[in-house]
mmCIF file with all atom_site columns, C-alpha atoms in Angstrom:
data_model
loop_
_atom_site.group_PDB
_atom_site.id
_atom_site.type_symbol
_atom_site.label_atom_id
_atom_site.label_alt_id
_atom_site.label_comp_id
_atom_site.label_asym_id
_atom_site.label_entity_id
_atom_site.label_seq_id
_atom_site.pdbx_PDB_ins_code
_atom_site.Cartn_x
_atom_site.Cartn_y
_atom_site.Cartn_z
_atom_site.occupancy
_atom_site.B_iso_or_equiv
_atom_site.pdbx_formal_charge
_atom_site.auth_seq_id
_atom_site.auth_comp_id
_atom_site.auth_asym_id
_atom_site.auth_atom_id
_atom_site.pdbx_PDB_model_num
ATOM 1   C CA . MET X 1 1   ? -78.177 -58.345 84.863 1.00 0.00 ? 105 MET X CA 1
ATOM 2   C CA . VAL X 1 2   ? -76.555 -58.350 80.993 1.00 0.00 ? 106 VAL X CA 1
ATOM 3   C CA . ARG X 1 3   ? -73.234 -57.000 81.042 1.00 0.00 ? 107 ARG X CA 1
ATOM 4   C CA . THR X 1 4   ? -72.130 -54.705 78.228 1.00 0.00 ? 108 THR X CA 1
ATOM 5   C CA . SER X 1 5   ? -68.970 -54.109 76.430 1.00 0.00 ? 109 SER X CA 1
ATOM 6   C CA . PRO X 1 6   ? -67.529 -50.544 75.784 1.00 0.00 ? 110 PRO X CA 1
ATOM 7   C CA . PHE X 1 7   ? -66.167 -52.097 72.554 1.00 0.00 ? 111 PHE X CA 1
ATOM 8   C CA . HIS X 1 8   ? -69.383 -53.102 70.772 1.00 0.00 ? 112 HIS X CA 1
ATOM 9   C CA . GLY X 1 9   ? -71.807 -50.337 71.106 1.00 0.00 ? 113 GLY X CA 1
ATOM 10  C CA . GLY X 1 10  ? -72.916 -51.466 74.432 1.00 0.00 ? 114 GLY X CA 1
ATOM 11  C CA . ASN X 1 11  ? -76.153 -52.802 73.058 1.00 0.00 ? 115 ASN X CA 1
ATOM 12  C CA . PRO X 1 12  ? -77.151 -55.696 75.343 1.00 0.00 ? 116 PRO X CA 1
ATOM 13  C CA . GLY X 1 13  ? -77.480 -58.773 73.140 1.00 0.00 ? 117 GLY X CA 1
ATOM 14  C CA . SER X 1 14  ? -75.277 -57.618 70.462 1.00 0.00 ? 118 SER X CA 1
ATOM 15  C CA . THR X 1 15  ? -72.233 -60.119 69.629 1.00 0.00 ? 119 THR X CA 1
ATOM 16  C CA . PRO X 1 16  ? -69.208 -58.288 70.608 1.00 0.00 ? 120 PRO X CA 1
ATOM 17  C CA . GLY X 1 17  ? -66.521 -58.177 68.076 1.00 0.00 ? 121 GLY X CA 1
ATOM 18  C CA . ARG X 1 18  ? -69.177 -57.390 65.268 1.00 0.00 ? 122 ARG X CA 1
ATOM 19  C CA . VAL X 1 19  ? -69.023 -54.374 63.459 1.00 0.00 ? 123 VAL X CA 1
ATOM 20  C CA . THR X 1 20  ? -72.291 -53.132 61.515 1.00 0.00 ? 124 THR X CA 1
ATOM 21  C CA . MET X 1 21  ? -71.612 -51.807 58.022 1.00 0.00 ? 125 MET X CA 1
ATOM 22  C CA . ILE X 1 22  ? -72.570 -48.096 59.023 1.00 0.00 ? 126 ILE X CA 1
ATOM 23  C CA . GLU X 1 23  ? -70.240 -48.260 62.286 1.00 0.00 ? 127 GLU X CA 1
ATOM 24  C CA . SER X 1 24  ? -67.157 -49.360 59.786 1.00 0.00 ? 128 SER X CA 1
ATOM 25  C CA . PHE X 1 25  ? -68.329 -46.517 57.150 1.00 0.00 ? 129 PHE X CA 1
ATOM 26  C CA . ILE X 1 26  ? -68.298 -43.842 60.044 1.00 0.00 ? 130 ILE X CA 1
ATOM 27  C CA . LYS X 1 27  ? -64.548 -45.394 61.037 1.00 0.00 ? 131 LYS X CA 1
ATOM 28  C CA . ILE X 1 28  ? -63.032 -45.528 57.681 1.00 0.00 ? 132 ILE X CA 1
ATOM 29  C CA . LEU X 1 29  ? -64.522 -41.677 57.249 1.00 0.00 ? 133 LEU X CA 1
ATOM 30  C CA . ILE X 1 30  ? -62.938 -40.591 60.225 1.00 0.00 ? 134 ILE X CA 1
ATOM 31  C CA . SER X 1 31  ? -59.439 -42.364 59.786 1.00 0.00 ? 135 SER X CA 1
ATOM 32  C CA . ILE X 1 32  ? -59.126 -40.748 56.263 1.00 0.00 ? 136 ILE X CA 1
ATOM 33  C CA . PRO X 1 33  ? -58.603 -37.300 57.260 1.00 0.00 ? 137 PRO X CA 1
ATOM 34  C CA . LEU X 1 34  ? -56.332 -38.540 60.313 1.00 0.00 ? 138 LEU X CA 1
ATOM 35  C CA . ILE X 1 35  ? -54.221 -40.772 57.726 1.00 0.00 ? 139 ILE X CA 1
ATOM 36  C CA . THR X 1 36  ? -53.807 -37.673 55.273 1.00 0.00 ? 140 THR X CA 1
ATOM 37  C CA . ALA X 1 37  ? -52.851 -35.237 57.972 1.00 0.00 ? 141 ALA X CA 1
ATOM 38  C CA . ALA X 1 38  ? -50.237 -37.726 59.647 1.00 0.00 ? 142 ALA X CA 1
ATOM 39  C CA . LEU X 1 39  ? -48.880 -38.337 56.264 1.00 0.00 ? 143 LEU X CA 1
ATOM 40  C CA . PHE X 1 40  ? -48.609 -34.581 55.442 1.00 0.00 ? 144 PHE X CA 1
ATOM 41  C CA . SER X 1 41  ? -47.024 -33.857 58.627 1.00 0.00 ? 145 SER X CA 1
ATOM 42  C CA . THR X 1 42  ? -44.346 -36.399 58.277 1.00 0.00 ? 146 THR X CA 1
ATOM 43  C CA . LEU X 1 43  ? -43.524 -35.097 54.891 1.00 0.00 ? 147 LEU X CA 1
ATOM 44  C CA . LEU X 1 44  ? -43.354 -31.799 56.460 1.00 0.00 ? 148 LEU X CA 1
ATOM 45  C CA . ILE X 1 45  ? -41.079 -32.872 58.972 1.00 0.00 ? 149 ILE X CA 1
ATOM 46  C CA . ILE X 1 46  ? -38.804 -34.529 56.758 1.00 0.00 ? 150 ILE X CA 1
ATOM 47  C CA . ARG X 1 47  ? -38.276 -31.578 54.213 1.00 0.00 ? 151 ARG X CA 1
ATOM 48  C CA . LEU X 1 48  ? -37.787 -29.340 57.762 1.00 0.00 ? 152 LEU X CA 1
ATOM 49  C CA . TRP X 1 49  ? -34.954 -31.411 58.330 1.00 0.00 ? 153 TRP X CA 1
ATOM 50  C CA . ASN X 1 50  ? -33.661 -31.770 54.964 1.00 0.00 ? 154 ASN X CA 1
ATOM 51  C CA . THR X 1 51  ? -33.549 -27.812 54.407 1.00 0.00 ? 155 THR X CA 1
ATOM 52  C CA . GLN X 1 52  ? -30.487 -25.740 55.431 1.00 0.00 ? 156 GLN X CA 1
ATOM 53  C CA . ILE X 1 53  ? -32.122 -22.675 57.521 1.00 0.00 ? 157 ILE X CA 1
ATOM 54  C CA . ASP X 1 54  ? -30.334 -19.534 57.358 1.00 0.00 ? 158 ASP X CA 1
ATOM 55  C CA . THR X 1 55  ? -30.625 -18.623 61.145 1.00 0.00 ? 159 THR X CA 1
ATOM 56  C CA . SER X 1 56  ? -29.152 -15.354 61.350 1.00 0.00 ? 160 SER X CA 1
ATOM 57  C CA . GLN X 1 57  ? -31.409 -14.215 58.717 1.00 0.00 ? 161 GLN X CA 1
ATOM 58  C CA . THR X 1 58  ? -34.236 -15.822 60.420 1.00 0.00 ? 162 THR X CA 1
ATOM 59  C CA . ILE X 1 59  ? -33.928 -14.568 63.453 1.00 0.00 ? 163 ILE X CA 1
ATOM 60  C CA . ARG X 1 60  ? -33.429 -11.026 62.257 1.00 0.00 ? 164 ARG X CA 1
ATOM 61  C CA . MET X 1 61  ? -36.364 -11.496 60.368 1.00 0.00 ? 165 MET X CA 1
ATOM 62  C CA . TRP X 1 62  ? -38.548 -12.948 63.237 1.00 0.00 ? 166 TRP X CA 1
ATOM 63  C CA . PHE X 1 63  ? -37.237 -10.033 65.688 1.00 0.00 ? 167 PHE X CA 1
ATOM 64  C CA . GLY X 1 64  ? -36.237 -7.187  63.662 1.00 0.00 ? 168 GLY X CA 1
ATOM 65  C CA . THR X 1 65  ? -39.187 -6.626  60.975 1.00 0.00 ? 169 THR X CA 1
ATOM 66  C CA . GLN X 1 66  ? -42.565 -7.195  61.117 1.00 0.00 ? 170 GLN X CA 1
ATOM 67  C CA . LEU X 1 67  ? -43.723 -10.823 60.521 1.00 0.00 ? 171 LEU X CA 1
ATOM 68  C CA . SER X 1 68  ? -44.703 -11.677 57.137 1.00 0.00 ? 172 SER X CA 1
ATOM 69  C CA . LEU X 1 69  ? -46.746 -14.823 56.766 1.00 0.00 ? 173 LEU X CA 1
ATOM 70  C CA . SER X 1 70  ? -44.977 -16.187 53.404 1.00 0.00 ? 174 SER X CA 1
ATOM 71  C CA . SER X 1 71  ? -41.722 -15.990 54.940 1.00 0.00 ? 175 SER X CA 1
ATOM 72  C CA . TRP X 1 72  ? -41.087 -17.336 58.346 1.00 0.00 ? 176 TRP X CA 1
ATOM 73  C CA . ILE X 1 73  ? -37.913 -19.347 57.667 1.00 0.00 ? 177 ILE X CA 1
ATOM 74  C CA . ILE X 1 74  ? -35.394 -18.476 55.562 1.00 0.00 ? 178 ILE X CA 1
ATOM 75  C CA . THR X 1 75  ? -33.546 -21.253 53.571 1.00 0.00 ? 179 THR X CA 1
ATOM 76  C CA . ARG X 1 76  ? -30.102 -21.099 51.613 1.00 0.00 ? 180 ARG X CA 1
ATOM 77  C CA . ASP X 1 77  ? -29.369 -22.597 48.513 1.00 0.00 ? 181 ASP X CA 1
ATOM 78  C CA . THR X 1 78  ? -26.975 -25.294 49.062 1.00 0.00 ? 182 THR X CA 1
ATOM 79  C CA . ASN X 1 79  ? -24.619 -24.448 45.766 1.00 0.00 ? 183 ASN X CA 1
ATOM 80  C CA . SER X 1 80  ? -23.978 -20.599 46.936 1.00 0.00 ? 184 SER X CA 1
ATOM 81  C CA . ILE X 1 81  ? -21.627 -18.946 49.023 1.00 0.00 ? 185 ILE X CA 1
ATOM 82  C CA . TYR X 1 82  ? -22.443 -16.153 51.660 1.00 0.00 ? 186 TYR X CA 1
ATOM 83  C CA . GLN X 1 83  ? -20.719 -13.832 53.468 1.00 0.00 ? 187 GLN X CA 1
ATOM 84  C CA . ASN X 1 84  ? -22.581 -12.042 56.569 1.00 0.00 ? 188 ASN X CA 1
ATOM 85  C CA . GLY X 1 85  ? -25.793 -13.773 55.406 1.00 0.00 ? 189 GLY X CA 1
ATOM 86  C CA . ARG X 1 86  ? -25.576 -11.943 51.944 1.00 0.00 ? 190 ARG X CA 1
ATOM 87  C CA . LEU X 1 87  ? -25.241 -14.214 48.795 1.00 0.00 ? 191 LEU X CA 1
ATOM 88  C CA . ILE X 1 88  ? -21.781 -13.462 47.263 1.00 0.00 ? 192 ILE X CA 1
ATOM 89  C CA . GLY X 1 89  ? -21.170 -16.566 44.737 1.00 0.00 ? 193 GLY X CA 1
ATOM 90  C CA . LYS X 1 90  ? -23.116 -19.459 43.231 1.00 0.00 ? 194 LYS X CA 1
ATOM 91  C CA . VAL X 1 91  ? -20.943 -22.609 42.600 1.00 0.00 ? 195 VAL X CA 1
ATOM 92  C CA . GLU X 1 92  ? -20.665 -23.724 39.213 1.00 0.00 ? 196 GLU X CA 1
ATOM 93  C CA . GLU X 1 93  ? -18.289 -26.775 39.744 1.00 0.00 ? 197 GLU X CA 1
ATOM 94  C CA . SER X 1 94  ? -17.943 -29.071 42.830 1.00 0.00 ? 198 SER X CA 1
ATOM 95  C CA . PRO X 1 95  ? -15.414 -28.086 45.626 1.00 0.00 ? 199 PRO X CA 1
ATOM 96  C CA . ILE X 1 96  ? -12.652 -30.000 46.300 1.00 0.00 ? 200 ILE X CA 1
ATOM 97  C CA . VAL X 1 97  ? -12.220 -30.633 50.350 1.00 0.00 ? 201 VAL X CA 1
ATOM 98  C CA . LYS X 1 98  ? -8.850  -31.497 51.209 1.00 0.00 ? 202 LYS X CA 1
ATOM 99  C CA . ASP X 1 99  ? -7.777  -31.745 55.190 1.00 0.00 ? 203 ASP X CA 1
ATOM 100 C CA . ASN X 1 100 ? -8.698  -28.557 56.086 1.00 0.00 ? 204 ASN X CA 1
ATOM 101 C CA . ARG X 1 101 ? -9.084  -26.525 53.167 1.00 0.00 ? 205 ARG X CA 1
ATOM 102 C CA . ILE X 1 102 ? -11.652 -26.229 50.454 1.00 0.00 ? 206 ILE X CA 1
ATOM 103 C CA . THR X 1 103 ? -10.911 -25.174 46.613 1.00 0.00 ? 207 THR X CA 1
ATOM 104 C CA . PHE X 1 104 ? -13.918 -23.845 44.752 1.00 0.00 ? 208 PHE X CA 1
ATOM 105 C CA . PRO X 1 105 ? -12.863 -24.228 41.004 1.00 0.00 ? 209 PRO X CA 1
ATOM 106 C CA . ARG X 1 106 ? -15.449 -21.730 39.617 1.00 0.00 ? 210 ARG X CA 1
ATOM 107 C CA . ILE X 1 107 ? -17.996 -19.724 41.453 1.00 0.00 ? 211 ILE X CA 1
ATOM 108 C CA . ARG X 1 108 ? -20.276 -17.503 39.507 1.00 0.00 ? 212 ARG X CA 1
ATOM 109 C CA . TYR X 1 109 ? -19.629 -13.804 40.894 1.00 0.00 ? 213 TYR X CA 1
ATOM 110 C CA . VAL X 1 110 ? -23.108 -12.426 42.377 1.00 0.00 ? 214 VAL X CA 1
ATOM 111 C CA . SER X 1 111 ? -21.741 -9.520  44.828 1.00 0.00 ? 215 SER X CA 1
ATOM 112 C CA . PHE X 1 112 ? -18.864 -8.117  46.302 1.00 0.00 ? 216 PHE X CA 1
ATOM 113 C CA . MET X 1 113 ? -16.753 -10.304 48.654 1.00 0.00 ? 217 MET X CA 1
ATOM 114 C CA . ASP X 1 114 ? -14.366 -9.124  51.227 1.00 0.00 ? 218 ASP X CA 1
ATOM 115 C CA . GLU X 1 115 ? -11.542 -11.738 51.290 1.00 0.00 ? 219 GLU X CA 1
ATOM 116 C CA . LYS X 1 116 ? -10.927 -10.479 55.127 1.00 0.00 ? 220 LYS X CA 1
ATOM 117 C CA . GLN X 1 117 ? -14.185 -11.881 56.024 1.00 0.00 ? 221 GLN X CA 1
ATOM 118 C CA . VAL X 1 118 ? -15.364 -15.071 56.825 1.00 0.00 ? 222 VAL X CA 1
ATOM 119 C CA . ILE X 1 119 ? -17.665 -16.765 53.901 1.00 0.00 ? 223 ILE X CA 1
ATOM 120 C CA . GLU X 1 120 ? -20.221 -19.460 54.738 1.00 0.00 ? 224 GLU X CA 1
ATOM 121 C CA . TYR X 1 121 ? -20.666 -22.837 52.172 1.00 0.00 ? 225 TYR X CA 1
ATOM 122 C CA . GLN X 1 122 ? -23.202 -25.342 53.111 1.00 0.00 ? 226 GLN X CA 1
ATOM 123 C CA . ARG X 1 123 ? -22.473 -26.346 56.775 1.00 0.00 ? 227 ARG X CA 1
ATOM 124 C CA . PHE X 1 124 ? -18.637 -24.903 56.287 1.00 0.00 ? 228 PHE X CA 1
ATOM 125 C CA . LYS X 1 125 ? -17.426 -21.856 57.429 1.00 0.00 ? 229 LYS X CA 1
ATOM 126 C CA . CYS X 1 126 ? -13.871 -20.399 56.026 1.00 0.00 ? 230 CYS X CA 1
ATOM 127 C CA . ASP X 1 127 ? -11.206 -17.972 56.737 1.00 0.00 ? 231 ASP X CA 1
ATOM 128 C CA . LYS X 1 128 ? -8.322  -16.558 55.191 1.00 0.00 ? 232 LYS X CA 1
ATOM 129 C CA . VAL X 1 129 ? -10.183 -16.542 51.567 1.00 0.00 ? 233 VAL X CA 1
ATOM 130 C CA . LYS X 1 130 ? -7.663  -16.514 48.507 1.00 0.00 ? 234 LYS X CA 1
ATOM 131 C CA . VAL X 1 131 ? -8.880  -15.710 45.011 1.00 0.00 ? 235 VAL X CA 1
ATOM 132 C CA . ASN X 1 132 ? -6.222  -17.010 42.540 1.00 0.00 ? 236 ASN X CA 1
ATOM 133 C CA . GLU X 1 133 ? -8.064  -15.623 39.395 1.00 0.00 ? 237 GLU X CA 1
ATOM 134 C CA . THR X 1 134 ? -11.110 -13.734 37.952 1.00 0.00 ? 238 THR X CA 1
ATOM 135 C CA . GLU X 1 135 ? -12.310 -13.638 34.794 1.00 0.00 ? 239 GLU X CA 1
ATOM 136 C CA . ARG X 1 136 ? -15.107 -11.694 33.015 1.00 0.00 ? 240 ARG X CA 1
ATOM 137 C CA . ILE X 1 137 ? -16.773 -12.562 29.857 1.00 0.00 ? 241 ILE X CA 1
ATOM 138 C CA . GLU X 1 138 ? -18.616 -9.826  28.057 1.00 0.00 ? 242 GLU X CA 1
ATOM 139 C CA . GLY X 1 139 ? -21.569 -10.506 25.632 1.00 0.00 ? 243 GLY X CA 1
ATOM 140 C CA . MET X 1 140 ? -24.958 -10.086 25.952 1.00 0.00 ? 244 MET X CA 1
ATOM 141 C CA . GLU X 1 141 ? -24.992 -10.407 29.532 1.00 0.00 ? 245 GLU X CA 1
ATOM 142 C CA . SER X 1 142 ? -21.941 -9.912  31.462 1.00 0.00 ? 246 SER X CA 1
ATOM 143 C CA . VAL X 1 143 ? -20.811 -12.690 33.742 1.00 0.00 ? 247 VAL X CA 1
ATOM 144 C CA . SER X 1 144 ? -17.791 -12.858 36.263 1.00 0.00 ? 248 SER X CA 1
ATOM 145 C CA . TRP X 1 145 ? -16.284 -15.752 38.018 1.00 0.00 ? 249 TRP X CA 1
ATOM 146 C CA . TYR X 1 146 ? -13.926 -16.426 40.867 1.00 0.00 ? 250 TYR X CA 1
ATOM 147 C CA . LYS X 1 147 ? -11.701 -18.927 39.845 1.00 0.00 ? 251 LYS X CA 1
ATOM 148 C CA . ASN X 1 148 ? -9.937  -21.161 41.987 1.00 0.00 ? 252 ASN X CA 1
ATOM 149 C CA . LEU X 1 149 ? -10.953 -19.617 45.080 1.00 0.00 ? 253 LEU X CA 1
ATOM 150 C CA . GLU X 1 150 ? -9.002  -21.361 48.711 1.00 0.00 ? 254 GLU X CA 1
ATOM 151 C CA . CYS X 1 151 ? -10.142 -21.226 51.940 1.00 0.00 ? 255 CYS X CA 1
ATOM 152 C CA . GLU X 1 152 ? -9.401  -22.479 55.452 1.00 0.00 ? 256 GLU X CA 1
ATOM 153 C CA . ILE X 1 153 ? -12.260 -24.489 57.206 1.00 0.00 ? 257 ILE X CA 1
ATOM 154 C CA . ILE X 1 154 ? -12.709 -23.039 60.378 1.00 0.00 ? 258 ILE X CA 1
ATOM 155 C CA . ASN X 1 155 ? -15.630 -24.808 61.540 1.00 0.00 ? 259 ASN X CA 1
ATOM 156 C CA . ASN X 1 156 ? -17.923 -27.374 59.959 1.00 0.00 ? 260 ASN X CA 1
ATOM 157 C CA . SER X 1 157 ? -21.105 -27.858 61.799 1.00 0.00 ? 261 SER X CA 1
ATOM 158 C CA . ASP X 1 158 ? -22.166 -30.973 60.212 1.00 0.00 ? 262 ASP X CA 1
#
């Protein structure tokens, strides 16, 4: 009785470990899409973990309205300030973090901010907001800034 190996096609008399050219071609043909899918999914996972997700808005979107295929997950701009899930300003200059306070030298005004409510910047939540100065420049396009906005960090979820 001739024993066959499951690793070489099971043909009696063939040499174990010997792979034909056609078999190699088929294996390569099958491997290419699998490798491509693995690389694509790895890149997708890396992108997912490097993106800041707006959890409250995403949950509201999932359960509050009809689901749209184009926007399953809502992300936040890392250089913006939010209040109650709404964009209120774009950070123009790097903020200064000292102890449990953040000072924003210059924030481009986008919409009204309630100084009595919590604001969010990246993974920080801040309270006791104090706007030291505002500036408005009139021209072709009116631009307003909050200058030297200070707040106290109440939560850092990093």
